[in-house]
Amino acid sequence: MKKNSWLCITVVSTALLSAGCAINQPAPDIKWIAQYSTDEFTDESTCRVTVGSRYTSRNIYTYTGALYPFVESKGGELRVGVMSGGKAKIPVGEVQLRIDQNPAWNIGINETPADLVPSQDIPEPYQAQLSDEQREMVASTYRATMKHTAQAMSPYTATTGEKAEAILRQMLDGNELIYRSVGLNQPGSGTGEYDLDASLNEALARCGISLP
């Protein structure tokens, strides 16, 4: 069952602010669900399996400041990680996942796919002062910096490839998933926890996500 006692939600109301950190009580009907989306600019389809904090007959709701585990198929690529909830997304940073008593998995921001990175190049006036070799070196550094910035500010942290497959395999064989973000030499968000029940398998099947 989910435990989000660590979550502190920012609320505008002065009365609620005086109450301090809000506690989200575990909901009895938390289930893994499949979410479909299509990028309106690229027409790329994504199917994501994840959970939420509140469910209705038509929608699932997440909270700003809370983190949620997810499994995703994007462009045929398997991704497993943790994402930020709510409408105002926040950077997630490095995360740790653990399934049952298996060793914990660390997922760093450098593993996170950078889907949207600004394509702007070095301003032309600066390039004119450089040799071809220097121009390529500066451009390469610039692109690497922009990618790292995009990963560091990403509202999700995820891994891909064989590591993602190994984590998902443990999830399918396991009973419970715990996770947290990691700050500078300290836990960043406390610990979240979800059951790995039959709804996970059902949601993965709806997304067409399977292991080789």
PDB file of N, CA and C in Angstrom, residues 77-125:
ATOM      1  N   GLU A  77      10.975   2.502 -27.193  1.00  0.00           N
ATOM      2  CA  GLU A  77      12.020   2.418 -26.163  1.00  0.00           C
ATOM      3  C   GLU A  77      11.378   2.216 -24.788  1.00  0.00           C
ATOM      4  N   LEU A  78      11.848   1.216 -24.042  1.00  0.00           N
ATOM      5  CA  LEU A  78      11.363   0.967 -22.693  1.00  0.00           C
ATOM      6  C   LEU A  78      12.060   1.896 -21.712  1.00  0.00           C
ATOM      7  N   ARG A  79      11.271   2.535 -20.852  1.00  0.00           N
ATOM      8  CA  ARG A  79      11.806   3.414 -19.824  1.00  0.00           C
ATOM      9  C   ARG A  79      11.185   3.047 -18.471  1.00  0.00           C
ATOM     10  N   VAL A  80      12.002   3.051 -17.440  1.00  0.00           N
ATOM     11  CA  VAL A  80      11.524   2.795 -16.079  1.00  0.00           C
ATOM     12  C   VAL A  80      12.112   3.869 -15.181  1.00  0.00           C
ATOM     13  N   GLY A  81      11.275   4.478 -14.351  1.00  0.00           N
ATOM     14  CA  GLY A  81      11.800   5.530 -13.483  1.00  0.00           C
ATOM     15  C   GLY A  81      10.753   6.116 -12.568  1.00  0.00           C
ATOM     16  N   VAL A  82      10.977   7.365 -12.209  1.00  0.00           N
ATOM     17  CA  VAL A  82      10.121   8.094 -11.271  1.00  0.00           C
ATOM     18  C   VAL A  82       9.845   9.468 -11.865  1.00  0.00           C
ATOM     19  N   MET A  83       8.593   9.930 -11.759  1.00  0.00           N
ATOM     20  CA  MET A  83       8.233  11.224 -12.329  1.00  0.00           C
ATOM     21  C   MET A  83       7.547  12.104 -11.297  1.00  0.00           C
ATOM     22  N   SER A  84       7.570  13.397 -11.588  1.00  0.00           N
ATOM     23  CA  SER A  84       6.930  14.389 -10.734  1.00  0.00           C
ATOM     24  C   SER A  84       5.448  14.463 -11.055  1.00  0.00           C
ATOM     25  N   GLY A  85       4.632  14.677 -10.036  1.00  0.00           N
ATOM     26  CA  GLY A  85       3.192  14.746 -10.231  1.00  0.00           C
ATOM     27  C   GLY A  85       2.659  16.170 -10.266  1.00  0.00           C
ATOM     28  N   GLY A  86       1.342  16.302 -10.419  1.00  0.00           N
ATOM     29  CA  GLY A  86       0.685  17.595 -10.413  1.00  0.00           C
ATOM     30  C   GLY A  86       0.849  18.349 -11.719  1.00  0.00           C
ATOM     31  N   LYS A  87       0.260  19.551 -11.766  1.00  0.00           N
ATOM     32  CA  LYS A  87       0.355  20.382 -12.963  1.00  0.00           C
ATOM     33  C   LYS A  87       1.673  21.137 -13.017  1.00  0.00           C
ATOM     34  N   ALA A  88       2.195  21.504 -11.876  1.00  0.00           N
ATOM     35  CA  ALA A  88       3.477  22.216 -11.815  1.00  0.00           C
ATOM     36  C   ALA A  88       4.576  21.194 -11.553  1.00  0.00           C
ATOM     37  N   LYS A  89       5.210  20.715 -12.604  1.00  0.00           N
ATOM     38  CA  LYS A  89       6.231  19.677 -12.476  1.00  0.00           C
ATOM     39  C   LYS A  89       7.516  20.248 -11.887  1.00  0.00           C
ATOM     40  N   ILE A  90       8.191  19.431 -11.087  1.00  0.00           N
ATOM     41  CA  ILE A  90       9.466  19.834 -10.498  1.00  0.00           C
ATOM     42  C   ILE A  90      10.557  18.855 -10.932  1.00  0.00           C
ATOM     43  N   PRO A  91      11.817  19.288 -10.955  1.00  0.00           N
ATOM     44  CA  PRO A  91      12.905  18.353 -11.277  1.00  0.00           C
ATOM     45  C   PRO A  91      12.956  17.226 -10.254  1.00  0.00           C
ATOM     46  N   VAL A  92      13.224  16.022 -10.737  1.00  0.00           N
ATOM     47  CA  VAL A  92      13.229  14.850  -9.862  1.00  0.00           C
ATOM     48  C   VAL A  92      14.610  14.575  -9.288  1.00  0.00           C
ATOM     49  N   GLY A  93      15.660  14.692 -10.114  1.00  0.00           N
ATOM     50  CA  GLY A  93      17.006  14.386  -9.649  1.00  0.00           C
ATOM     51  C   GLY A  93      17.261  12.895  -9.611  1.00  0.00           C
ATOM     52  N   GLU A  94      18.341  12.498  -8.976  1.00  0.00           N
ATOM     53  CA  GLU A  94      18.682  11.083  -8.881  1.00  0.00           C
ATOM     54  C   GLU A  94      17.668  10.355  -8.010  1.00  0.00           C
ATOM     55  N   VAL A  95      17.357   9.096  -8.376  1.00  0.00           N
ATOM     56  CA  VAL A  95      16.387   8.326  -7.606  1.00  0.00           C
ATOM     57  C   VAL A  95      16.931   6.944  -7.286  1.00  0.00           C
ATOM     58  N   GLN A  96      16.320   6.324  -6.297  1.00  0.00           N
ATOM     59  CA  GLN A  96      16.616   4.943  -5.935  1.00  0.00           C
ATOM     60  C   GLN A  96      15.320   4.149  -5.925  1.00  0.00           C
ATOM     61  N   LEU A  97      15.387   2.941  -6.477  1.00  0.00           N
ATOM     62  CA  LEU A  97      14.255   2.018  -6.471  1.00  0.00           C
ATOM     63  C   LEU A  97      14.691   0.726  -5.800  1.00  0.00           C
ATOM     64  N   ARG A  98      13.750   0.113  -5.083  1.00  0.00           N
ATOM     65  CA  ARG A  98      14.038  -1.201  -4.524  1.00  0.00           C
ATOM     66  C   ARG A  98      12.792  -2.065  -4.574  1.00  0.00           C
ATOM     67  N   ILE A  99      12.949  -3.270  -5.109  1.00  0.00           N
ATOM     68  CA  ILE A  99      11.851  -4.228  -5.187  1.00  0.00           C
ATOM     69  C   ILE A  99      12.107  -5.335  -4.178  1.00  0.00           C
ATOM     70  N   ASP A 100      11.190  -5.479  -3.216  1.00  0.00           N
ATOM     71  CA  ASP A 100      11.320  -6.483  -2.157  1.00  0.00           C
ATOM     72  C   ASP A 100      12.698  -6.368  -1.492  1.00  0.00           C
ATOM     73  N   GLN A 101      13.390  -7.480  -1.340  1.00  0.00           N
ATOM     74  CA  GLN A 101      14.684  -7.475  -0.662  1.00  0.00           C
ATOM     75  C   GLN A 101      15.857  -7.484  -1.637  1.00  0.00           C
ATOM     76  N   ASN A 102      15.583  -7.204  -2.903  1.00  0.00           N
ATOM     77  CA  ASN A 102      16.666  -7.114  -3.882  1.00  0.00           C
ATOM     78  C   ASN A 102      17.508  -5.864  -3.623  1.00  0.00           C
ATOM     79  N   PRO A 103      18.761  -5.857  -4.077  1.00  0.00           N
ATOM     80  CA  PRO A 103      19.572  -4.645  -3.949  1.00  0.00           C
ATOM     81  C   PRO A 103      18.896  -3.470  -4.639  1.00  0.00           C
ATOM     82  N   ALA A 104      19.070  -2.279  -4.082  1.00  0.00           N
ATOM     83  CA  ALA A 104      18.449  -1.077  -4.641  1.00  0.00           C
ATOM     84  C   ALA A 104      19.084  -0.709  -5.975  1.00  0.00           C
ATOM     85  N   TRP A 105      18.264  -0.128  -6.835  1.00  0.00           N
ATOM     86  CA  TRP A 105      18.729   0.408  -8.110  1.00  0.00           C
ATOM     87  C   TRP A 105      18.910   1.919  -7.974  1.00  0.00           C
ATOM     88  N   ASN A 106      20.029   2.435  -8.451  1.00  0.00           N
ATOM     89  CA  ASN A 106      20.229   3.874  -8.545  1.00  0.00           C
ATOM     90  C   ASN A 106      20.032   4.301  -9.998  1.00  0.00           C
ATOM     91  N   ILE A 107      19.250   5.346 -10.213  1.00  0.00           N
ATOM     92  CA  ILE A 107      19.052   5.894 -11.552  1.00  0.00           C
ATOM     93  C   ILE A 107      19.473   7.358 -11.523  1.00  0.00           C
ATOM     94  N   GLY A 108      20.534   7.679 -12.246  1.00  0.00           N
ATOM     95  CA  GLY A 108      21.061   9.035 -12.256  1.00  0.00           C
ATOM     96  C   GLY A 108      20.441   9.879 -13.351  1.00  0.00           C
ATOM     97  N   ILE A 109      20.550  11.184 -13.199  1.00  0.00           N
ATOM     98  CA  ILE A 109      19.980  12.079 -14.205  1.00  0.00           C
ATOM     99  C   ILE A 109      20.671  11.904 -15.559  1.00  0.00           C
ATOM    100  N   ASN A 110      21.921  11.454 -15.548  1.00  0.00           N
ATOM    101  CA  ASN A 110      22.647  11.272 -16.811  1.00  0.00           C
ATOM    102  C   ASN A 110      22.104  10.110 -17.629  1.00  0.00           C
ATOM    103  N   GLU A 111      21.276   9.245 -17.001  1.00  0.00           N
ATOM    104  CA  GLU A 111      20.651   8.135 -17.717  1.00  0.00           C
ATOM    105  C   GLU A 111      19.332   8.546 -18.364  1.00  0.00           C
ATOM    106  N   THR A 112      18.785   9.663 -17.936  1.00  0.00           N
ATOM    107  CA  THR A 112      17.466  10.094 -18.369  1.00  0.00           C
ATOM    108  C   THR A 112      17.463  10.532 -19.828  1.00  0.00           C
ATOM    109  N   PRO A 113      16.572   9.982 -20.641  1.00  0.00           N
ATOM    110  CA  PRO A 113      16.482  10.421 -22.038  1.00  0.00           C
ATOM    111  C   PRO A 113      16.125  11.904 -22.114  1.00  0.00           C
ATOM    112  N   ALA A 114      16.866  12.648 -22.903  1.00  0.00           N
ATOM    113  CA  ALA A 114      16.605  14.072 -23.090  1.00  0.00           C
ATOM    114  C   ALA A 114      15.798  14.240 -24.367  1.00  0.00           C
ATOM    115  N   ASP A 115      14.471  14.275 -24.238  1.00  0.00           N
ATOM    116  CA  ASP A 115      13.603  14.315 -25.412  1.00  0.00           C
ATOM    117  C   ASP A 115      13.550  15.693 -26.058  1.00  0.00           C
ATOM    118  N   LEU A 116      13.526  16.717 -25.231  1.00  0.00           N
ATOM    119  CA  LEU A 116      13.396  18.074 -25.752  1.00  0.00           C
ATOM    120  C   LEU A 116      14.574  18.914 -25.288  1.00  0.00           C
ATOM    121  N   VAL A 117      15.521  19.136 -26.186  1.00  0.00           N
ATOM    122  CA  VAL A 117      16.691  19.948 -25.894  1.00  0.00           C
ATOM    123  C   VAL A 117      16.741  21.097 -26.891  1.00  0.00           C
ATOM    124  N   PRO A 118      16.865  22.346 -26.429  1.00  0.00           N
ATOM    125  CA  PRO A 118      16.933  23.476 -27.367  1.00  0.00           C
ATOM    126  C   PRO A 118      18.016  23.258 -28.410  1.00  0.00           C
ATOM    127  N   SER A 119      17.682  23.528 -29.673  1.00  0.00           N
ATOM    128  CA  SER A 119      18.613  23.280 -30.773  1.00  0.00           C
ATOM    129  C   SER A 119      19.449  24.501 -31.136  1.00  0.00           C
ATOM    130  N   GLN A 120      19.242  25.599 -30.434  1.00  0.00           N
ATOM    131  CA  GLN A 120      19.980  26.822 -30.743  1.00  0.00           C
ATOM    132  C   GLN A 120      21.489  26.586 -30.632  1.00  0.00           C
ATOM    133  N   ASP A 121      22.227  27.076 -31.604  1.00  0.00           N
ATOM    134  CA  ASP A 121      23.673  26.885 -31.643  1.00  0.00           C
ATOM    135  C   ASP A 121      24.376  28.118 -31.080  1.00  0.00           C
ATOM    136  N   ILE A 122      25.703  28.054 -31.035  1.00  0.00           N
ATOM    137  CA  ILE A 122      26.492  29.195 -30.582  1.00  0.00           C
ATOM    138  C   ILE A 122      26.245  30.387 -31.508  1.00  0.00           C
ATOM    139  N   PRO A 123      26.035  31.601 -30.979  1.00  0.00           N
ATOM    140  CA  PRO A 123      25.794  32.772 -31.827  1.00  0.00           C
ATOM    141  C   PRO A 123      26.873  32.933 -32.888  1.00  0.00           C
ATOM    142  N   GLU A 124      26.451  33.281 -34.092  1.00  0.00           N
ATOM    143  CA  GLU A 124      27.349  33.392 -35.238  1.00  0.00           C
ATOM    144  C   GLU A 124      28.534  34.333 -35.015  1.00  0.00           C
ATOM    145  N   PRO A 125      28.353  35.510 -34.387  1.00  0.00           N
ATOM    146  CA  PRO A 125      29.503  36.408 -34.194  1.00  0.00           C
ATOM    147  C   PRO A 125      30.659  35.748 -33.435  1.00  0.00           C
TER     148      PRO A 125
END
